[in-house]
Amino acid sequence: MGTAKTDTRTRILDVAQDLIQRHGLNAMSFKDLSDAVGIRKASVHHHFATKAEMVRALLERYQVEFQQIVRKVLDSKVSGKTKLKRYCGLFLQTLEEGDQDKSCLCGMLVAELYSLDEPEAALVRKFFRSNIDSIQAILDEGAQDGSLSPGSSPDIVLAALEGGLLTARCDGGPERFSTIIRQLIKMLSA
Amino acid sequence: MGTAKTDTRTRILDVAQDLIQRHGLNAMSFKDLSDAVGIRKASVHHHFATKAEMVRALLERYQVEFQQIVRKVLDSKVSGKTKLKRYCGLFLQTLEEGDQDKSCLCGMLVAELYSLDEPEAALVRKFFRSNIDSIQAILDEGAQDGSLSPGSSPDIVLAALEGGLLTARCDGGPERFSTIIRQLIKMLSA
DNA sequence: GTCTATATAGAGATAGAC
DNA sequence: GTCTATCTCTATATAGAC
């Protein structure tokens, strides 16, 4: 036994993700990272030569991790409606963490899309696309099992979740976000 | 006759708002403004001593202008549902302008909320609050005249619109945003 | 009201020692 | 892998002439 120390690269990514989700990409500097991790700026650059490279690593990790969690929701033996609730709950969890001011990583980056180079912008789009696919699968299943009304578009679910995070963290917090989710589920129910 | 020249202060505000709606606050500099307007950085500072002061002027103007347009929608002699359509159409108009990459000013600023001082952050909150009030009024009217289903919360409308702008300008554009609006109206209809 | 010039601070990034 | 030191660029902001 013994607590395995998280390697520096991972700690940098963790801090970077947290800061971007709260302050945004352009409000996060290498100095912020080096201060939080406890090493020097040059040492951060040893792990990530450029900011773009770091964002890329961040987005690739985020995509994988989020998809793994989403898969668990998709694979569970529950109704489509329950899956939709759990899926929305993933976004609520983000907002409930820490100071309740964290948004979705890609929700923040899509606002600052012009600060990204094309490879990184493409990863943001990919995140949204795979989310749309997951939501569509849930909606289809709900239409099949009769828990959700058929013919709904997944776009509004993603828009409500991303927009809900941003507006709720500004005013109302997790409670406001929960209200939004509840209303959304109600409207999509059969 | 003769075209009245827009004064410099207004031209600065116009360019600043456009740049923030497309690139974000932290990706917009005084140099960007001075280049676009055709004067020097120091001259921009003559009109707005600090960036915070400029953002404040921007938000105060935005609040007034947007409320004036919303008032026209609220005062028109049409059903609640039609008013809701027109209200959502205001956000669509933003996205359709220019390169179809413009989001709501406050939608951008809420992502970069920590880059604002409290007075400016309060103005962003005020914008969202007054939007919630307007939407609530429309929903109430629609419930009264039977065009919209009663008991709906305005929060999801605002979330879908703000989130819809951000996700649609990243992928799908005005068409995607229109889909979101259509779905939203359908779900809120009686 | 606009200009030139400058102050100051912070950013991302690199070189090279340990 | 981390450090010190430095480079270069850009940011906000100010002083003072015209």
CSV table of C-alpha atoms (C1' of nucleotides) in Angstrom, one decimal:
chain,number,residue,atom,x,y,z
A,1,MET,CA,0.0,0.0,0.0
A,2,GLY,CA,1.0,3.6,0.2
A,3,THR,CA,-0.4,6.5,-1.7
A,4,ALA,CA,0.9,6.6,-5.2
A,5,LYS,CA,2.0,10.2,-6.0
A,6,THR,CA,0.3,11.6,-9.1
A,7,ASP,CA,2.9,12.4,-11.7
A,8,THR,CA,3.7,16.0,-12.5
A,9,ARG,CA,2.3,16.0,-15.9
A,10,THR,CA,-1.1,14.8,-14.6
A,11,ARG,CA,-1.1,17.3,-11.9
A,12,ILE,CA,-0.5,20.1,-14.4
A,13,LEU,CA,-3.4,18.9,-16.5
A,14,ASP,CA,-5.6,18.7,-13.5
A,15,VAL,CA,-4.9,22.2,-12.4
A,16,ALA,CA,-5.1,23.5,-16.0
A,17,GLN,CA,-8.5,21.9,-16.5
A,18,ASP,CA,-9.8,23.3,-13.3
A,19,LEU,CA,-8.6,26.8,-14.1
A,20,ILE,CA,-10.0,26.8,-17.6
A,21,GLN,CA,-13.4,25.4,-16.4
A,22,ARG,CA,-13.6,28.3,-13.9
A,23,HIS,CA,-11.7,31.2,-15.5
A,24,GLY,CA,-11.3,30.4,-19.2
A,25,LEU,CA,-8.3,29.6,-21.4
A,26,ASN,CA,-7.1,33.2,-21.9
A,27,ALA,CA,-7.3,33.9,-18.2
A,28,MET,CA,-5.1,30.9,-17.3
A,29,SER,CA,-1.3,31.3,-17.6
A,30,PHE,CA,1.8,29.1,-17.2
A,31,LYS,CA,2.5,31.1,-14.1
A,32,ASP,CA,-0.8,30.1,-12.6
A,33,LEU,CA,0.0,26.5,-13.3
A,34,SER,CA,3.5,26.6,-11.9
A,35,ASP,CA,2.3,28.3,-8.8
A,36,ALA,CA,-0.5,25.8,-8.2
A,37,VAL,CA,1.7,22.8,-8.9
A,38,GLY,CA,4.7,24.1,-7.0
A,39,ILE,CA,7.3,24.1,-9.8
A,40,ARG,CA,8.7,26.8,-12.1
A,41,LYS,CA,7.3,28.0,-15.4
A,42,ALA,CA,10.2,26.4,-17.4
A,43,SER,CA,9.3,23.1,-15.8
A,44,VAL,CA,5.8,23.3,-17.0
A,45,HIS,CA,7.1,24.0,-20.5
A,46,HIS,CA,9.2,20.8,-20.1
A,47,HIS,CA,5.9,18.8,-20.0
A,48,PHE,CA,4.0,20.9,-22.5
A,49,ALA,CA,6.1,22.9,-24.9
A,50,THR,CA,3.3,25.2,-25.9
A,51,LYS,CA,-0.1,26.2,-24.6
A,52,ALA,CA,-1.7,24.7,-27.7
A,53,GLU,CA,0.0,21.3,-27.0
A,54,MET,CA,-1.4,21.4,-23.4
A,55,VAL,CA,-4.9,22.2,-24.6
A,56,ARG,CA,-4.7,19.3,-27.0
A,57,ALA,CA,-3.7,16.9,-24.3
A,58,LEU,CA,-6.4,18.3,-22.1
A,59,LEU,CA,-9.1,17.8,-24.7
A,60,GLU,CA,-8.0,14.3,-25.6
A,61,ARG,CA,-8.1,13.3,-22.0
A,62,TYR,CA,-11.4,15.0,-21.5
A,63,GLN,CA,-12.9,13.2,-24.5
A,64,VAL,CA,-11.8,9.8,-23.3
A,65,GLU,CA,-12.8,10.3,-19.7
A,66,PHE,CA,-16.2,11.8,-20.5
A,67,GLN,CA,-17.0,9.1,-23.0
A,68,GLN,CA,-16.1,6.4,-20.5
A,69,ILE,CA,-18.6,7.8,-18.0
A,70,VAL,CA,-21.2,8.3,-20.7
A,71,ARG,CA,-20.8,4.7,-21.7
A,72,LYS,CA,-21.7,3.5,-18.2
A,73,VAL,CA,-24.9,5.5,-18.5
A,74,LEU,CA,-25.7,4.1,-21.9
A,75,ASP,CA,-24.9,0.5,-20.9
A,76,SER,CA,-27.0,0.6,-17.7
A,77,LYS,CA,-30.2,-1.4,-17.6
A,78,VAL,CA,-32.7,1.4,-17.1
A,79,SER,CA,-35.2,3.3,-19.2
A,80,GLY,CA,-34.2,5.9,-21.7
A,81,LYS,CA,-35.7,8.5,-19.5
A,82,THR,CA,-33.6,7.4,-16.5
A,83,LYS,CA,-30.5,7.4,-18.7
A,84,LEU,CA,-31.3,10.9,-19.8
A,85,LYS,CA,-31.6,12.0,-16.2
A,86,ARG,CA,-28.2,10.4,-15.4
A,87,TYR,CA,-26.6,11.9,-18.4
A,88,CYS,CA,-27.8,15.4,-17.4
A,89,GLY,CA,-26.6,14.6,-13.8
A,90,LEU,CA,-23.1,14.4,-15.1
A,91,PHE,CA,-23.2,18.1,-16.0
A,92,LEU,CA,-24.8,18.9,-12.6
A,93,GLN,CA,-21.9,17.1,-10.9
A,94,THR,CA,-19.4,19.5,-12.6
A,95,LEU,CA,-21.3,22.5,-11.3
A,96,GLU,CA,-21.5,21.0,-7.8
A,97,GLU,CA,-17.8,20.5,-7.5
A,98,GLY,CA,-15.7,22.9,-5.4
A,99,ASP,CA,-16.9,26.5,-5.5
A,100,GLN,CA,-19.8,25.6,-7.8
A,101,ASP,CA,-18.4,27.8,-10.5
A,102,LYS,CA,-17.1,25.1,-12.8
A,103,SER,CA,-18.5,24.8,-16.3
A,104,CYS,CA,-17.9,22.2,-19.0
A,105,LEU,CA,-14.3,22.4,-20.4
A,106,CYS,CA,-15.6,22.5,-23.9
A,107,GLY,CA,-18.3,24.9,-23.0
A,108,MET,CA,-15.6,27.3,-21.9
A,109,LEU,CA,-13.4,26.7,-24.9
A,110,VAL,CA,-16.2,27.1,-27.4
A,111,ALA,CA,-16.6,30.6,-26.2
A,112,GLU,CA,-12.9,31.2,-26.8
A,113,LEU,CA,-12.8,29.2,-30.0
A,114,TYR,CA,-10.9,31.8,-31.9
A,115,SER,CA,-8.0,31.5,-29.4
A,116,LEU,CA,-7.5,27.9,-30.5
A,117,ASP,CA,-5.6,26.6,-33.5
A,118,GLU,CA,-7.6,24.4,-35.8
A,119,PRO,CA,-6.5,21.0,-34.4
A,120,GLU,CA,-7.7,22.0,-31.0
A,121,ALA,CA,-10.9,23.6,-32.3
A,122,ALA,CA,-11.6,20.3,-34.1
A,123,LEU,CA,-11.4,18.5,-30.8
A,124,VAL,CA,-14.0,20.8,-29.3
A,125,ARG,CA,-16.3,20.0,-32.2
A,126,LYS,CA,-15.6,16.3,-31.8
A,127,PHE,CA,-16.6,16.5,-28.2
A,128,PHE,CA,-19.9,18.1,-29.0
A,129,ARG,CA,-20.6,15.7,-31.9
A,130,SER,CA,-20.0,12.6,-29.7
A,131,ASN,CA,-22.3,14.1,-27.1
A,132,ILE,CA,-25.0,14.7,-29.7
A,133,ASP,CA,-24.6,11.0,-30.7
A,134,SER,CA,-24.9,9.8,-27.2
A,135,ILE,CA,-28.0,11.9,-26.5
A,136,GLN,CA,-29.5,10.7,-29.8
A,137,ALA,CA,-29.0,7.1,-28.7
A,138,ILE,CA,-30.7,7.9,-25.4
A,139,LEU,CA,-33.6,9.6,-27.1
A,140,ASP,CA,-34.0,6.7,-29.5
A,141,GLU,CA,-34.0,4.2,-26.7
A,142,GLY,CA,-36.5,6.3,-24.7
A,143,ALA,CA,-38.8,6.5,-27.7
A,144,GLN,CA,-38.5,2.7,-28.1
A,145,ASP,CA,-39.3,1.8,-24.5
A,146,GLY,CA,-42.0,4.5,-24.3
A,147,SER,CA,-40.4,6.6,-21.6
A,148,LEU,CA,-39.6,9.5,-23.9
A,149,SER,CA,-41.6,11.1,-26.6
A,150,PRO,CA,-40.4,10.3,-30.1
A,151,GLY,CA,-39.1,12.8,-32.6
A,152,SER,CA,-37.0,14.9,-30.3
A,153,SER,CA,-33.8,16.5,-31.4
A,154,PRO,CA,-30.6,16.0,-29.3
A,155,ASP,CA,-29.4,19.5,-30.2
A,156,ILE,CA,-31.6,21.2,-27.6
A,157,VAL,CA,-30.4,18.9,-24.8
A,158,LEU,CA,-26.8,19.8,-25.4
A,159,ALA,CA,-27.6,23.5,-25.8
A,160,ALA,CA,-29.6,23.6,-22.6
A,161,LEU,CA,-26.9,21.7,-20.7
A,162,GLU,CA,-24.0,23.9,-21.9
A,163,GLY,CA,-26.0,27.1,-21.6
A,164,GLY,CA,-27.5,26.0,-18.3
A,165,LEU,CA,-24.0,25.6,-16.8
A,166,LEU,CA,-22.9,29.0,-17.9
A,167,THR,CA,-26.0,30.9,-16.8
A,168,ALA,CA,-26.5,28.9,-13.5
A,169,ARG,CA,-22.9,29.4,-12.3
A,170,CYS,CA,-23.4,33.1,-12.9
A,171,ASP,CA,-26.7,33.2,-10.9
A,172,GLY,CA,-28.6,30.5,-9.1
A,173,GLY,CA,-26.0,27.8,-9.0
A,174,PRO,CA,-26.8,24.0,-8.9
A,175,GLU,CA,-30.4,24.7,-7.8
A,176,ARG,CA,-31.1,26.7,-10.9
A,177,PHE,CA,-29.3,24.1,-13.1
A,178,SER,CA,-31.4,21.3,-11.5
A,179,THR,CA,-34.6,23.3,-12.4
A,180,ILE,CA,-33.4,23.5,-16.0
A,181,ILE,CA,-32.7,19.8,-16.1
A,182,ARG,CA,-36.1,18.9,-14.5
A,183,GLN,CA,-37.9,21.1,-17.0
A,184,LEU,CA,-36.0,19.6,-19.9
A,185,ILE,CA,-36.8,16.0,-18.9
A,186,LYS,CA,-40.4,16.9,-18.3
A,187,MET,CA,-40.7,18.3,-21.8
A,188,LEU,CA,-39.0,15.3,-23.4
A,189,SER,CA,-41.0,12.8,-21.5
A,190,ALA,CA,-43.7,10.7,-23.2
B,1,MET,CA,-29.0,65.6,-46.1
B,2,GLY,CA,-25.7,63.9,-45.8
B,3,THR,CA,-24.6,60.9,-43.8
B,4,ALA,CA,-24.0,61.8,-40.2
B,5,LYS,CA,-20.6,60.5,-39.1
B,6,THR,CA,-20.8,58.2,-36.1
B,7,ASP,CA,-18.8,59.6,-33.3
B,8,THR,CA,-15.6,58.0,-32.3
B,9,ARG,CA,-16.8,56.7,-28.9
B,10,THR,CA,-19.7,54.9,-30.6
B,11,ARG,CA,-17.5,53.4,-33.2
B,12,ILE,CA,-15.1,52.1,-30.6
B,13,LEU,CA,-18.0,50.5,-28.7
B,14,ASP,CA,-19.4,49.0,-31.9
B,15,VAL,CA,-16.0,47.4,-32.8
B,16,ALA,CA,-15.4,46.3,-29.2
B,17,GLN,CA,-18.8,44.6,-29.0
B,18,ASP,CA,-18.3,42.8,-32.3
B,19,LEU,CA,-14.9,41.6,-31.3
B,20,ILE,CA,-16.1,40.4,-27.9
B,21,GLN,CA,-19.1,38.6,-29.4
B,22,ARG,CA,-16.8,36.7,-31.7
B,23,HIS,CA,-13.4,36.3,-29.9
B,24,GLY,CA,-14.2,37.0,-26.3
B,25,LEU,CA,-13.1,39.7,-23.9
B,26,ASN,CA,-9.6,38.5,-23.2
B,27,ALA,CA,-8.9,38.0,-26.9
B,28,MET,CA,-9.7,41.6,-27.6
B,29,SER,CA,-7.1,44.3,-27.1
B,30,PHE,CA,-6.9,48.1,-27.3
B,31,LYS,CA,-4.7,47.6,-30.3
B,32,ASP,CA,-7.4,45.6,-32.0
B,33,LEU,CA,-9.8,48.5,-31.4
B,34,SER,CA,-7.4,51.2,-32.5
B,35,ASP,CA,-6.5,49.3,-35.7
B,36,ALA,CA,-10.2,48.8,-36.6
B,37,VAL,CA,-11.3,52.4,-35.8
B,38,GLY,CA,-8.2,53.9,-37.4
B,39,ILE,CA,-6.9,55.8,-34.4
B,40,ARG,CA,-4.1,55.2,-31.9
B,41,LYS,CA,-4.3,53.2,-28.7
B,42,ALA,CA,-3.8,56.3,-26.6
B,43,SER,CA,-6.8,57.8,-28.3
B,44,VAL,CA,-8.9,54.9,-27.4
B,45,HIS,CA,-7.9,55.4,-23.8
B,46,HIS,CA,-9.1,59.0,-24.1
B,47,HIS,CA,-12.6,57.7,-24.5
B,48,PHE,CA,-12.3,54.8,-22.1
B,49,ALA,CA,-9.6,55.1,-19.5
B,50,THR,CA,-9.7,51.4,-18.6
B,51,LYS,CA,-10.9,48.2,-20.2
B,52,ALA,CA,-13.4,47.7,-17.3
B,53,GLU,CA,-14.8,51.1,-18.0
B,54,MET,CA,-15.3,50.2,-21.6
B,55,VAL,CA,-17.0,46.9,-20.7
B,56,ARG,CA,-19.3,48.8,-18.4
B,57,ALA,CA,-20.3,51.2,-21.1
B,58,LEU,CA,-20.8,48.3,-23.4
B,59,LEU,CA,-23.0,46.4,-21.0
B,60,GLU,CA,-25.1,49.4,-20.2
B,61,ARG,CA,-25.7,50.1,-23.8
B,62,TYR,CA,-26.4,46.5,-24.6
B,63,GLN,CA,-29.0,46.2,-21.8
B,64,VAL,CA,-30.9,49.3,-23.0
B,65,GLU,CA,-30.9,48.4,-26.6
B,66,PHE,CA,-31.8,44.8,-26.1
B,67,GLN,CA,-34.6,45.7,-23.7
B,68,GLN,CA,-36.0,48.2,-26.3
B,69,ILE,CA,-36.2,45.5,-28.9
B,70,VAL,CA,-37.7,43.0,-26.4
B,71,ARG,CA,-40.3,45.6,-25.5
B,72,LYS,CA,-41.4,45.8,-29.1
B,73,VAL,CA,-41.9,42.0,-29.1
B,74,LEU,CA,-43.8,42.1,-25.8
B,75,ASP,CA,-46.0,44.9,-26.9
B,76,SER,CA,-47.0,43.4,-30.2
B,77,LYS,CA,-50.6,42.2,-30.6
B,78,VAL,CA,-49.9,38.5,-31.2
B,79,SER,CA,-50.1,35.3,-29.3
B,80,GLY,CA,-47.7,34.3,-26.6
B,81,LYS,CA,-46.3,31.6,-28.8
B,82,THR,CA,-45.6,34.0,-31.6
B,83,LYS,CA,-43.9,36.4,-29.2
B,84,LEU,CA,-41.8,33.5,-28.0
B,85,LYS,CA,-40.8,32.8,-31.6
B,86,ARG,CA,-39.9,36.4,-32.2
B,87,TYR,CA,-38.0,36.6,-29.0
B,88,CYS,CA,-35.9,33.6,-30.0
B,89,GLY,CA,-35.5,35.1,-33.4
B,90,LEU,CA,-33.6,38.0,-31.9
B,91,PHE,CA,-30.9,35.6,-30.9
B,92,LEU,CA,-30.9,34.0,-34.3
B,93,GLN,CA,-30.4,37.4,-35.9
B,94,THR,CA,-27.2,37.8,-33.9
B,95,LEU,CA,-25.8,34.5,-35.2
B,96,GLU,CA,-26.9,35.3,-38.8
B,97,GLU,CA,-24.9,38.6,-38.8
B,98,GLY,CA,-21.6,38.8,-40.6
B,99,ASP,CA,-19.6,35.6,-40.5
B,100,GLN,CA,-22.2,33.8,-38.5
B,101,ASP,CA,-19.9,33.4,-35.6
B,102,LYS,CA,-21.3,36.0,-33.3
B,103,SER,CA,-22.7,35.0,-29.9
B,104,CYS,CA,-24.6,37.0,-27.3
B,105,LEU,CA,-22.4,39.6,-25.6
B,106,CYS,CA,-23.4,38.4,-22.2
B,107,GLY,CA,-23.1,34.8,-23.3
B,108,MET,CA,-19.4,35.4,-24.0
B,109,LEU,CA,-18.8,37.5,-20.9
B,110,VAL,CA,-20.4,35.0,-18.6
B,111,ALA,CA,-17.8,32.5,-19.7
B,112,GLU,CA,-15.1,35.0,-18.8
B,113,LEU,CA,-16.9,36.2,-15.7
B,114,TYR,CA,-13.8,36.0,-13.5
B,115,SER,CA,-12.0,38.5,-15.8
B,116,LEU,CA,-14.6,41.1,-14.8
B,117,ASP,CA,-14.7,43.3,-11.7
B,118,GLU,CA,-17.9,43.0,-9.6
B,119,PRO,CA,-19.7,46.1,-11.1
B,120,GLU,CA,-19.4,44.6,-14.6
B,121,ALA,CA,-20.3,41.1,-13.4
B,122,ALA,CA,-23.4,42.5,-11.8
B,123,LEU,CA,-24.4,44.0,-15.2
B,124,VAL,CA,-24.1,40.6,-16.8
B,125,ARG,CA,-26.4,39.1,-14.1
B,126,LYS,CA,-28.8,41.9,-14.6
B,127,PHE,CA,-29.0,41.2,-18.3
B,128,PHE,CA,-29.9,37.6,-17.6
B,129,ARG,CA,-32.4,38.5,-14.9
B,130,SER,CA,-34.3,40.9,-17.1
B,131,ASN,CA,-34.3,38.3,-19.9
B,132,ILE,CA,-35.7,35.8,-17.5
B,133,ASP,CA,-38.4,38.3,-16.6
B,134,SER,CA,-39.3,38.9,-20.2
B,135,ILE,CA,-39.5,35.2,-21.0
B,136,GLN,CA,-41.6,34.7,-18.0
B,137,ALA,CA,-44.0,37.4,-19.2
B,138,ILE,CA,-44.2,35.7,-22.6
B,139,LEU,CA,-44.8,32.3,-21.0
B,140,ASP,CA,-47.6,33.7,-18.8
B,141,GLU,CA,-49.3,35.3,-21.7
B,142,GLY,CA,-49.1,32.2,-23.8
B,143,ALA,CA,-50.6,30.1,-20.9
B,144,GLN,CA,-53.4,32.7,-20.7
B,145,ASP,CA,-54.2,32.8,-24.4
B,146,GLY,CA,-53.8,29.0,-24.7
B,147,SER,CA,-50.9,29.0,-27.2
B,148,LEU,CA,-48.3,27.8,-24.7
B,149,SER,CA,-48.6,25.1,-22.1
B,150,PRO,CA,-48.7,26.4,-18.6
B,151,GLY,CA,-46.2,25.8,-15.8
B,152,SER,CA,-43.1,26.2,-17.9
B,153,SER,CA,-39.9,27.7,-16.4
B,154,PRO,CA,-38.1,30.5,-18.3
B,155,ASP,CA,-34.7,29.3,-17.2
B,156,ILE,CA,-34.5,26.6,-19.8
B,157,VAL,CA,-35.4,29.0,-22.6
B,158,LEU,CA,-32.5,31.3,-21.7
B,159,ALA,CA,-30.1,28.3,-21.3
B,160,ALA,CA,-31.1,26.8,-24.6
B,161,LEU,CA,-30.7,30.2,-26.4
B,162,GLU,CA,-27.3,31.0,-24.9
B,163,GLY,CA,-26.0,27.4,-25.2
B,164,GLY,CA,-27.5,27.1,-28.6
B,165,LEU,CA,-25.6,30.2,-29.8
B,166,LEU,CA,-22.3,28.9,-28.5
B,167,THR,CA,-22.7,25.3,-29.8
B,168,ALA,CA,-24.2,26.3,-33.2
B,169,ARG,CA,-21.5,28.8,-34.0
B,170,CYS,CA,-19.0,26.1,-33.4
B,171,ASP,CA,-20.8,23.6,-35.7
B,172,GLY,CA,-24.0,23.8,-37.7
B,173,GLY,CA,-24.5,27.5,-37.8
B,174,PRO,CA,-27.9,29.3,-38.0
B,175,GLU,CA,-29.5,26.1,-39.3
B,176,ARG,CA,-28.6,24.2,-36.2
B,177,PHE,CA,-29.7,27.1,-34.1
B,178,SER,CA,-33.0,27.3,-35.9
B,179,THR,CA,-33.5,23.6,-35.2
B,180,ILE,CA,-33.0,24.2,-31.5
B,181,ILE,CA,-35.5,27.0,-31.5
B,182,ARG,CA,-38.1,25.0,-33.4
B,183,GLN,CA,-37.7,22.1,-30.9
B,184,LEU,CA,-37.9,24.5,-28.0
B,185,ILE,CA,-41.1,26.1,-29.2
B,186,LYS,CA,-42.7,22.8,-30.0
B,187,MET,CA,-42.0,21.5,-26.5
B,188,LEU,CA,-43.4,24.6,-24.9
B,189,SER,CA,-46.5,24.7,-27.1
B,190,ALA,CA,-49.9,23.8,-25.7
C,1,DG,C1',-9.4,64.7,-29.6
C,2,DT,C1',-5.5,62.7,-31.4
C,3,DC,C1',-0.8,62.1,-31.4
C,4,DT,C1',4.3,60.2,-30.0
C,5,DA,C1',6.6,58.2,-26.6
C,6,DT,C1',7.1,55.6,-22.6
C,7,DA,C1',6.3,53.1,-18.3
C,8,DT,C1',5.2,48.7,-16.3
C,9,DA,C1',3.7,44.3,-16.1
C,10,DG,C1',2.7,39.9,-17.8
C,11,DA,C1',2.5,36.7,-21.3
C,12,DG,C1',4.6,32.4,-23.9
C,13,DA,C1',8.8,30.5,-24.9
C,14,DT,C1',14.0,29.0,-25.0
C,15,DA,C1',19.0,28.1,-23.5
C,16,DG,C1',21.7,25.9,-20.7
C,17,DA,C1',23.4,24.4,-15.9
C,18,DC,C1',22.5,21.0,-12.4
D,1,DG,C1',13.0,16.7,-14.5
D,2,DT,C1',13.7,21.0,-12.4
D,3,DC,C1',16.1,25.1,-12.0
D,4,DT,C1',17.9,30.2,-13.1
D,5,DA,C1',18.1,33.5,-16.4
D,6,DT,C1',16.7,35.7,-20.4
D,7,DC,C1',14.3,36.8,-24.8
D,8,DT,C1',10.6,38.7,-27.2
D,9,DC,C1',6.2,40.2,-27.7
D,10,DT,C1',2.0,42.2,-26.3
D,11,DA,C1',-1.0,43.9,-22.9
D,12,DT,C1',-3.0,48.0,-20.1
D,13,DA,C1',-2.1,52.4,-19.0
D,14,DT,C1',0.0,57.3,-18.6
D,15,DA,C1',2.5,61.8,-19.7
D,16,DG,C1',2.7,65.5,-22.3
D,17,DA,C1',3.0,67.9,-27.1
D,18,DC,C1',0.0,69.5,-30.8
